[in-house]
CSV table of C-alpha atoms in Angstrom, one decimal:
chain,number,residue,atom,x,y,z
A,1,UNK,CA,0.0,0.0,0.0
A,2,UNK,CA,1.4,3.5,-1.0
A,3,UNK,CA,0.3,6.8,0.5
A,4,UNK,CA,1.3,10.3,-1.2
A,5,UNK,CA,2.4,12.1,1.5
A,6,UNK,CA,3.3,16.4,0.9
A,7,UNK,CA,5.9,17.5,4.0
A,8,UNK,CA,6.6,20.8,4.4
A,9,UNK,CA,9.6,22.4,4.5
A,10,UNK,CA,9.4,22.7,8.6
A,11,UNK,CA,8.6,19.2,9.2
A,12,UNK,CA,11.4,18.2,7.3
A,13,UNK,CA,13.7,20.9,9.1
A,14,UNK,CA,12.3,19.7,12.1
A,15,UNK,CA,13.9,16.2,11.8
A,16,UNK,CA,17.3,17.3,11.1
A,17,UNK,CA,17.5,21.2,11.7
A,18,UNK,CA,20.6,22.8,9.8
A,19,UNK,CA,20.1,25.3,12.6
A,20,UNK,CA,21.3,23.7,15.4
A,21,UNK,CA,24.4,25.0,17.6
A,22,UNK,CA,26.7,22.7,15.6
A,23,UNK,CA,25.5,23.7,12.4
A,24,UNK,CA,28.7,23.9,10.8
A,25,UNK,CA,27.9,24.1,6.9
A,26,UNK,CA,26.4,27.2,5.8
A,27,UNK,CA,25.4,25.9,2.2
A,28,UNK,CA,22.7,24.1,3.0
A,29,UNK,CA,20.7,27.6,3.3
A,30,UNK,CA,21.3,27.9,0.1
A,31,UNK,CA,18.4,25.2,-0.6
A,32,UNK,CA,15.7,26.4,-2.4
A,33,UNK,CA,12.2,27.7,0.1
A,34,UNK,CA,9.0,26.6,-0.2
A,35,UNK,CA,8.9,23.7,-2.3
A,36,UNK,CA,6.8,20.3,-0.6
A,37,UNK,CA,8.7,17.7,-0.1
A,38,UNK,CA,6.8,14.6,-1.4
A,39,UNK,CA,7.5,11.0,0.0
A,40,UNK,CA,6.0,8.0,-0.8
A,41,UNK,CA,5.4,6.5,2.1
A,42,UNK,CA,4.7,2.6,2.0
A,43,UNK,CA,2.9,1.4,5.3
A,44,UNK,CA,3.7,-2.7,5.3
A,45,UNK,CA,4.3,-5.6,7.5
A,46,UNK,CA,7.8,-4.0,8.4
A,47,UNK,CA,5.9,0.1,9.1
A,48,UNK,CA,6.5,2.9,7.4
A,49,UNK,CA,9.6,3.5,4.6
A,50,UNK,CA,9.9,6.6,3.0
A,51,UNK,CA,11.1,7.0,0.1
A,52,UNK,CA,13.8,9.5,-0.6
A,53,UNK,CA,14.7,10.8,-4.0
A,54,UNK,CA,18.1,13.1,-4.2
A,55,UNK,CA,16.5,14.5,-7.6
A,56,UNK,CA,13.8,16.0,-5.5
A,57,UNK,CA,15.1,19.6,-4.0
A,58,UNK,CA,13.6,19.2,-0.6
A,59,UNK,CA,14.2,16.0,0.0
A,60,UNK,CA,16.6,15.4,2.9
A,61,UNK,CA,18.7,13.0,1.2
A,62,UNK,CA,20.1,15.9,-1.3
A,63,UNK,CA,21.6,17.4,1.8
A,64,UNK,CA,23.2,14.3,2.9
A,65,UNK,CA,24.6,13.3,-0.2
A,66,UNK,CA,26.2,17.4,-0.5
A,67,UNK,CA,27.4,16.5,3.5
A,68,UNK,CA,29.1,13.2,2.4
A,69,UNK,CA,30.9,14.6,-1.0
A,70,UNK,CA,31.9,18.0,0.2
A,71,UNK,CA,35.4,19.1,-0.1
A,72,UNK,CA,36.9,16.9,2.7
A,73,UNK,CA,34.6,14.0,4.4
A,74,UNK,CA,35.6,11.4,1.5
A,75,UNK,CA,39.3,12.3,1.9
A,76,UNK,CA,38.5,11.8,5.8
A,77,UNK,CA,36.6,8.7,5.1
A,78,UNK,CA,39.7,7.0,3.0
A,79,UNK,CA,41.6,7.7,5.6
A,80,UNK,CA,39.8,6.4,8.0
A,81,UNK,CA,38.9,3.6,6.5
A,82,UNK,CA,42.2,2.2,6.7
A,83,UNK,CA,41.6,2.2,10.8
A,84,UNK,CA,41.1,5.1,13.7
A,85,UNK,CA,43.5,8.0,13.2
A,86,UNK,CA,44.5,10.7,15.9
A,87,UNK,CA,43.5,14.6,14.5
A,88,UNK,CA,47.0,15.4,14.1
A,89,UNK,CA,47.7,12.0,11.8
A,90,UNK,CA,44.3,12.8,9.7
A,91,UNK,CA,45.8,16.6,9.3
A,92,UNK,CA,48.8,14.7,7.8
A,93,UNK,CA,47.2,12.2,5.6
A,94,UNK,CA,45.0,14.8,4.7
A,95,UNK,CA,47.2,17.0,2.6
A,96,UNK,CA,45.8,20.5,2.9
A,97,UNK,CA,43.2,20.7,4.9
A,98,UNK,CA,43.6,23.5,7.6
A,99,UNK,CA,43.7,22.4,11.5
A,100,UNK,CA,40.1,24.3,11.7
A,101,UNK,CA,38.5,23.2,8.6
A,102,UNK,CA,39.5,19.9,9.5
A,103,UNK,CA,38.0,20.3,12.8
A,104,UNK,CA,34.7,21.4,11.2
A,105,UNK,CA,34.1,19.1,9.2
A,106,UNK,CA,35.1,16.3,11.9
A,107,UNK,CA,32.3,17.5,14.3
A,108,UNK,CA,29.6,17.7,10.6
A,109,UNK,CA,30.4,14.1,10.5
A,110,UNK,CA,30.1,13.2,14.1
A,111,UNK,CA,26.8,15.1,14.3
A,112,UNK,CA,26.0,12.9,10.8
A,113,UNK,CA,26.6,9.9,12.6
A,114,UNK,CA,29.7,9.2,10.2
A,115,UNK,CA,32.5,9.6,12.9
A,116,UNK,CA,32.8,8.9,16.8
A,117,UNK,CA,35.1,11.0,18.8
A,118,UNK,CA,37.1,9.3,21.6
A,119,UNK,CA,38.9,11.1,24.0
A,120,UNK,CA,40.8,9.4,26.5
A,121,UNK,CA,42.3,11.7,29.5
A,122,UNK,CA,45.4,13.1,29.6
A,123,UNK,CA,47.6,16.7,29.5
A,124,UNK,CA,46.4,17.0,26.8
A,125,UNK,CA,44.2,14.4,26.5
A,126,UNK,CA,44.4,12.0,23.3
A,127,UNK,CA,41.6,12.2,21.0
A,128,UNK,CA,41.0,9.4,18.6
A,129,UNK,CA,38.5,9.1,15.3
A,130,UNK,CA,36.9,6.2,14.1
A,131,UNK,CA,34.8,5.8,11.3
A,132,UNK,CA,30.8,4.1,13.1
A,133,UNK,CA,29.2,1.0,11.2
A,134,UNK,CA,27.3,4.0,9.1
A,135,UNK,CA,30.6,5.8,8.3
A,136,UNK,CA,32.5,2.7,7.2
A,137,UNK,CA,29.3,1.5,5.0
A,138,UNK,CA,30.2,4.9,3.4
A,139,UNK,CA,33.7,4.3,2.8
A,140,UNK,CA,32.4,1.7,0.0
A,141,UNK,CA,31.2,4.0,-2.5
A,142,UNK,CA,33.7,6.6,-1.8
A,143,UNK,CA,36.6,4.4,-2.4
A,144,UNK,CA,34.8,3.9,-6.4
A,145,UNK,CA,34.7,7.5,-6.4
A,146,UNK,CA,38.3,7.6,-5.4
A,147,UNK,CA,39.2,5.3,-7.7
A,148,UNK,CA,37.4,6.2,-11.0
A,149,UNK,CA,38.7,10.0,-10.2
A,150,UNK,CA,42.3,8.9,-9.7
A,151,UNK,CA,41.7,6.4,-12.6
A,152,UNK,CA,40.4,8.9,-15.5
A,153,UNK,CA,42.3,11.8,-14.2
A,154,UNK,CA,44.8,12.0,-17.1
A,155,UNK,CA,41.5,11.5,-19.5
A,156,UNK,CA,39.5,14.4,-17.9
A,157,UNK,CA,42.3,16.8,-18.2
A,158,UNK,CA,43.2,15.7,-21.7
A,159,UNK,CA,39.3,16.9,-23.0
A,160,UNK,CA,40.0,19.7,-21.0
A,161,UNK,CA,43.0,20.7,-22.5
A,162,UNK,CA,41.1,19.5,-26.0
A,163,UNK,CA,38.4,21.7,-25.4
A,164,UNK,CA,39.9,24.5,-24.2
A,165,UNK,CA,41.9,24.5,-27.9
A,166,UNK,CA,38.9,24.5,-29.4
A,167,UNK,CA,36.7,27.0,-27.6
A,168,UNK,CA,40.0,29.3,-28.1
A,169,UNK,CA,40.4,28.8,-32.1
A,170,UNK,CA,36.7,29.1,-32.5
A,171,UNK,CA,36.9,32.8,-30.7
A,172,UNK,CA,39.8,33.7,-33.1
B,1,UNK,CA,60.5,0.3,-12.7
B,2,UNK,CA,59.6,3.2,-10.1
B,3,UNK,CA,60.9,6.9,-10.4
B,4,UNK,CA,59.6,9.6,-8.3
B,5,UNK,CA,59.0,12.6,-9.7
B,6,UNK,CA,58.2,15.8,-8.8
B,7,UNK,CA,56.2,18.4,-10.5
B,8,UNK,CA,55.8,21.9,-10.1
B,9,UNK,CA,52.7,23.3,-9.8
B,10,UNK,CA,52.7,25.0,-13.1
B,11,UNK,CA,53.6,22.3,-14.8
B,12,UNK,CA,50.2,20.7,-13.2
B,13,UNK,CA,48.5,23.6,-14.6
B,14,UNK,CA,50.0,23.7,-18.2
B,15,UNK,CA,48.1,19.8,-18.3
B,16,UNK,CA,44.6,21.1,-17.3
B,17,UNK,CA,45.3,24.8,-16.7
B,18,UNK,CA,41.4,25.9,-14.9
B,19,UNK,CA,42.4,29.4,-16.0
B,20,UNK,CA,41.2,28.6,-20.0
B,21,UNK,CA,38.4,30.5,-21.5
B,22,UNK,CA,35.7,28.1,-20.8
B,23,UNK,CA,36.8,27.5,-17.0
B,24,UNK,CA,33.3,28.1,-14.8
B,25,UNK,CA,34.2,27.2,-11.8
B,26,UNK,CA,35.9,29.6,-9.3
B,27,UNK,CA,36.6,27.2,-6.5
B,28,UNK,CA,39.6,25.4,-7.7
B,29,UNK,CA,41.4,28.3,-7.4
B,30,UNK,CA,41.1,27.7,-3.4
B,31,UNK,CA,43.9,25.0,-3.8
B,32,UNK,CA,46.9,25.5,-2.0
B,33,UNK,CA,49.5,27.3,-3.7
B,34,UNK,CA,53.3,25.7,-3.5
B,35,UNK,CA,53.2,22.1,-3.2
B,36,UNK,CA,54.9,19.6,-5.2
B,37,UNK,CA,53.1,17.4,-6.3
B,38,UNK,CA,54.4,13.9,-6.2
B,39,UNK,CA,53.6,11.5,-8.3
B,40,UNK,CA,54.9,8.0,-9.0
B,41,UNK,CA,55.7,6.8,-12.6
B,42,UNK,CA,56.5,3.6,-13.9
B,43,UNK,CA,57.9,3.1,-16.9
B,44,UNK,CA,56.6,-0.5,-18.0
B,45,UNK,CA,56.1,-2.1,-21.3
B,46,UNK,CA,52.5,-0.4,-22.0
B,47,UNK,CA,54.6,3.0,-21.4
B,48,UNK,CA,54.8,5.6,-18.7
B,49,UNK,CA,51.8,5.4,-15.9
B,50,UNK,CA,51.1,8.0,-14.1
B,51,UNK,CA,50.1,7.6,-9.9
B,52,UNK,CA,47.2,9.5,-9.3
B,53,UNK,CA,46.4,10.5,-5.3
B,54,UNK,CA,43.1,12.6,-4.3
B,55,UNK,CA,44.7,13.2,-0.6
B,56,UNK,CA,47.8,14.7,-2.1
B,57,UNK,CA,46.3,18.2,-2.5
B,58,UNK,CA,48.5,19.3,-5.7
B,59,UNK,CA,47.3,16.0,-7.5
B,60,UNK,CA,44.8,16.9,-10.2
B,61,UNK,CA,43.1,14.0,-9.0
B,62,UNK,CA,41.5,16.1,-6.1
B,63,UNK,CA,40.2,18.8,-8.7
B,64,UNK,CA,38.5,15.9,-11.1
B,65,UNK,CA,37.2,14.6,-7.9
B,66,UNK,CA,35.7,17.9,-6.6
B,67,UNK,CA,34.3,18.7,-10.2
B,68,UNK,CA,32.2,15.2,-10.6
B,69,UNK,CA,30.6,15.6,-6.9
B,70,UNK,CA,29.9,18.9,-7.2
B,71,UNK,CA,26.5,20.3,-6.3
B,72,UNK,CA,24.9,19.1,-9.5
B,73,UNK,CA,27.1,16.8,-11.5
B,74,UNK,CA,26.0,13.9,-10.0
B,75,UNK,CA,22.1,14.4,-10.4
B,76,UNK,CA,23.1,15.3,-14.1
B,77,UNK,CA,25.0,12.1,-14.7
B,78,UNK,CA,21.7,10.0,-12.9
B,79,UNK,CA,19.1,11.6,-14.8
B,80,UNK,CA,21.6,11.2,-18.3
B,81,UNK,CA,22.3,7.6,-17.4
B,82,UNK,CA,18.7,6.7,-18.3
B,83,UNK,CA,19.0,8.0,-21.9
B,84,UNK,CA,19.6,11.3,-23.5
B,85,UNK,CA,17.8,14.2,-22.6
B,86,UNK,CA,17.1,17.8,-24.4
B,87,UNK,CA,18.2,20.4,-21.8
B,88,UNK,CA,14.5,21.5,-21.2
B,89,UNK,CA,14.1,17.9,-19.9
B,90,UNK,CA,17.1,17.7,-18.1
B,91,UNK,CA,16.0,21.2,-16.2
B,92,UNK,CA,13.1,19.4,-15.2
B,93,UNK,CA,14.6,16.3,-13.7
B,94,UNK,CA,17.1,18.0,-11.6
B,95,UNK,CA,14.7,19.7,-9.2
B,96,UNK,CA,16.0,23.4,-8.3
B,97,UNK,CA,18.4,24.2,-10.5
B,98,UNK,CA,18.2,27.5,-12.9
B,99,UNK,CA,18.6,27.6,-15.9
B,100,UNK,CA,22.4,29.7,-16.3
B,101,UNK,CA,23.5,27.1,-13.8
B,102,UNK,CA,22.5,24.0,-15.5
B,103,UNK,CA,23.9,25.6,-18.8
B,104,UNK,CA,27.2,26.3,-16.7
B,105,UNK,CA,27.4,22.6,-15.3
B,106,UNK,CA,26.9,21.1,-18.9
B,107,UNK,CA,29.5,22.8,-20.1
B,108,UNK,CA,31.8,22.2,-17.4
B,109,UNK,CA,30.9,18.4,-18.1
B,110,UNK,CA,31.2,18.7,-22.0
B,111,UNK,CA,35.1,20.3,-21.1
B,112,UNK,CA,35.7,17.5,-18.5
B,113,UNK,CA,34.3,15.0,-21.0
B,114,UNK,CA,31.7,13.6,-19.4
B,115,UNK,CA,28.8,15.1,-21.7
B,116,UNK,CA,28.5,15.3,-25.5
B,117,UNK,CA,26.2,18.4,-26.7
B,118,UNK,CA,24.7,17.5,-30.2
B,119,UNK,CA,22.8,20.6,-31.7
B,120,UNK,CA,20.6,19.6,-34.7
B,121,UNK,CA,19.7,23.0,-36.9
B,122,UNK,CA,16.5,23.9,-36.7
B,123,UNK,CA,14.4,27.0,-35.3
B,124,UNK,CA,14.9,27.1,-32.1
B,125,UNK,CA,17.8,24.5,-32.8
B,126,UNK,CA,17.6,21.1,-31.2
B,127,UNK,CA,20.4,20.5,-28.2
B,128,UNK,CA,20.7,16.8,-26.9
B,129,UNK,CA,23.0,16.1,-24.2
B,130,UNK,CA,24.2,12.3,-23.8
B,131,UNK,CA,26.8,11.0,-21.6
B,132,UNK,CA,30.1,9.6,-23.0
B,133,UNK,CA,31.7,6.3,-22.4
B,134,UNK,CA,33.5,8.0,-19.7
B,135,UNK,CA,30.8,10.1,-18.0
B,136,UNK,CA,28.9,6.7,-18.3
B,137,UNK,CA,31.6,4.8,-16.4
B,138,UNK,CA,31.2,7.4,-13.5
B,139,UNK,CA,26.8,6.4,-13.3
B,140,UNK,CA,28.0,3.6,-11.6
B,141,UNK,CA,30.0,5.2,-8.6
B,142,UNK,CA,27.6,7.9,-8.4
B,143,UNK,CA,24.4,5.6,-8.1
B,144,UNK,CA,26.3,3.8,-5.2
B,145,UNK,CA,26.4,7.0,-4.0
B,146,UNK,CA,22.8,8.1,-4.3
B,147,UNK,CA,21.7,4.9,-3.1
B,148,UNK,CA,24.1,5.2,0.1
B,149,UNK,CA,22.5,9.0,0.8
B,150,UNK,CA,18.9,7.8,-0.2
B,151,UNK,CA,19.0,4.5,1.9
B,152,UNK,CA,21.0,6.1,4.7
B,153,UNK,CA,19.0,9.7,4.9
B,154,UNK,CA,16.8,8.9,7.7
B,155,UNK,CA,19.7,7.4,10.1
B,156,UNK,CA,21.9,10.8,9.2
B,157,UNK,CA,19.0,12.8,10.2
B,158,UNK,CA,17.9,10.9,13.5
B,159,UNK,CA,22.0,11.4,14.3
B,160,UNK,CA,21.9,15.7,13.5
B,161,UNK,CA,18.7,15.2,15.9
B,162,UNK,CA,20.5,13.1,18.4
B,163,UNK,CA,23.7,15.6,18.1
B,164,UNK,CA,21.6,18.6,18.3
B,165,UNK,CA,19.9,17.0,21.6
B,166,UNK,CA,22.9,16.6,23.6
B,167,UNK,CA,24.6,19.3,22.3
B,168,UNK,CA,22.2,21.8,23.7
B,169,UNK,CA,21.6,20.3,27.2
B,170,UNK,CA,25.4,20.3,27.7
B,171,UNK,CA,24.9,24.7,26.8
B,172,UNK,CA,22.6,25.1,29.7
C-alpha cells in the first residue's frame, strides 16, 4: 500500500535542523524555500519507509549526499577507513586541509553519525576518530569514487586541454 | 621500474590549466599554492603510468574529484544515465536548479568530457545532451552514492537530531 504524503519544509527541518548549535555548513541555506517535499510513504508488515529521491530539492537525502561529498569528508573517510587516526595524523594524511577546517568538518560528521570521537584523558588528553558502522558503510562508495577519479584523471584533463583549444580557435 | 618525480605546480597547470576560457568554476582556485606534487611513474612495457592521489592536494586527481561531486554533476549524470535528454528535460529532472547554472554545469561536463552536446539546426535548434563512455563509467559510482545517501538519509537525520539533543543540554 502506497500513500502520497506532501511534507513541508518545517517538518522536514524539524527532523534534522541545519540550525542547530553545531551547524557547521552554511550551504545548506542555500536550498531552495518553499517547495513540498513529497515521499512516498509505504505502510507494510515492516511500518513505514519513505522513500527518498536526491532528484527531489527538498528532500533530505540531497543534503546528505552534499554532506558526504563535500570538499573533505571522502578524503576523511579513506583515511579512515584504513583504521582510527589521531586529529593530528588525519591533518597529515589529509594534505591541505587546515587544523580548523578539518576540525569542522570532523564535528559535521560526528553530528552525521559518520565519525565517533574518543577522548581518552590526559595533558592533553588524546583524542581518537573512528569511522561508526554508518561511516564505514560509506567508505564503499567513496573508495569507487576515489578510484574512478584517480583512474580517469589524465582523460578528464586531456578533454580539458582539448576543449579548451577549441573554444579558443573558435573565438579567433 | 619506479621513479619519483616531482612536478611543479605550473607544470600541473599547463596539463589542465582551470584558468582557459571556458573555465566556470571559481573554486579550484582555493587549492593550495606551493606544493609539489608527487607523483609515482612507472615506466613498463605499455609505457609511462602515471600515480594519481586525491589526498595529495596538488594532485589533479582532487580537482576531477571535486568537479564530478559537485553540487549538481551527480544528479546530471543520474538523470543522463537513463538515456539522453534535451536540456529543457534535463532542467526538469534536476529539481532546483536555474537555468544559467544547468547551462554552466553542462559545459563544465562537456570540457571535462563527461557530456557530448549535439545541436541539430532547426528554429529554435535542437540540443541533446548524452553521456560519453567516460561520463557513463562514472553512473555507476555515483548511483552507489545516491543509493548510500537515499537508503541512509533517515539514520543521518535521527543522528543531526541526536547531536543537536545533547549538544544543547550540555549549553545550559
Amino acid at each position: 500500500m502506497e500513500l502520497l504524503v506532501s511534507l513541508s519544509r518545517d517538518d522536514v527541518a524539524s527532523t534534522g535542523s541545519e540550525a542547530g548549535p553545531a551547524a557547521v555548513r552554511g550551504t545548506d541555506a542555500e536550498a531552495p524555500k518553499g517547495h513540498p517535499l513529497t515521499a512516498v510513504v509505504a505502510t507494510g508488515a515492516a511500518g513505514p519507509v519513505a522513500s527518498y529521491d536526491v532528484l527531489s530539492p527538498e528532500c533530505p537525502s540531497r543534503t546528505v549526499l552534499r554532506h558526504v561529498v563535500d570538499r573533505w569528508t571522502p578524503l576523511i573517510v579513506a583515511v579512515l577507513a584504513q583504521g582510527p587516526r589521531r586529529f593530528g595524523e588525519l591533518r597529515q594524511a589529509v594534505g591541505g586541509v587546515t587544523p580548523k577546517v578539518l576540525a569542522q568538518t570532523l564535528r559535521s560528521m560526528e553530528r552525521d553519525g559518520l565519525v565517533l570521537r574518543d577522548q581518552t584523558p590526559g595533558v592533553p588528553p588524546r583524542v581518537d576518530y573512528t569511522l561508526t558502522p554508518l561511516g564505514a558503510s560509506l567508505a564503499e562508495p567513496i573508495a569507487a569514487l576515489r578510484a574512478w577519479a584517480e583512474g580517469n584523471a589524465e582523460q578528464v584533463l586531456a578533454h580539458r586541454e582539448a576543449y579548451d583549444r577549441a573554444h579558443s580557435r573558435s573565438e579567433e
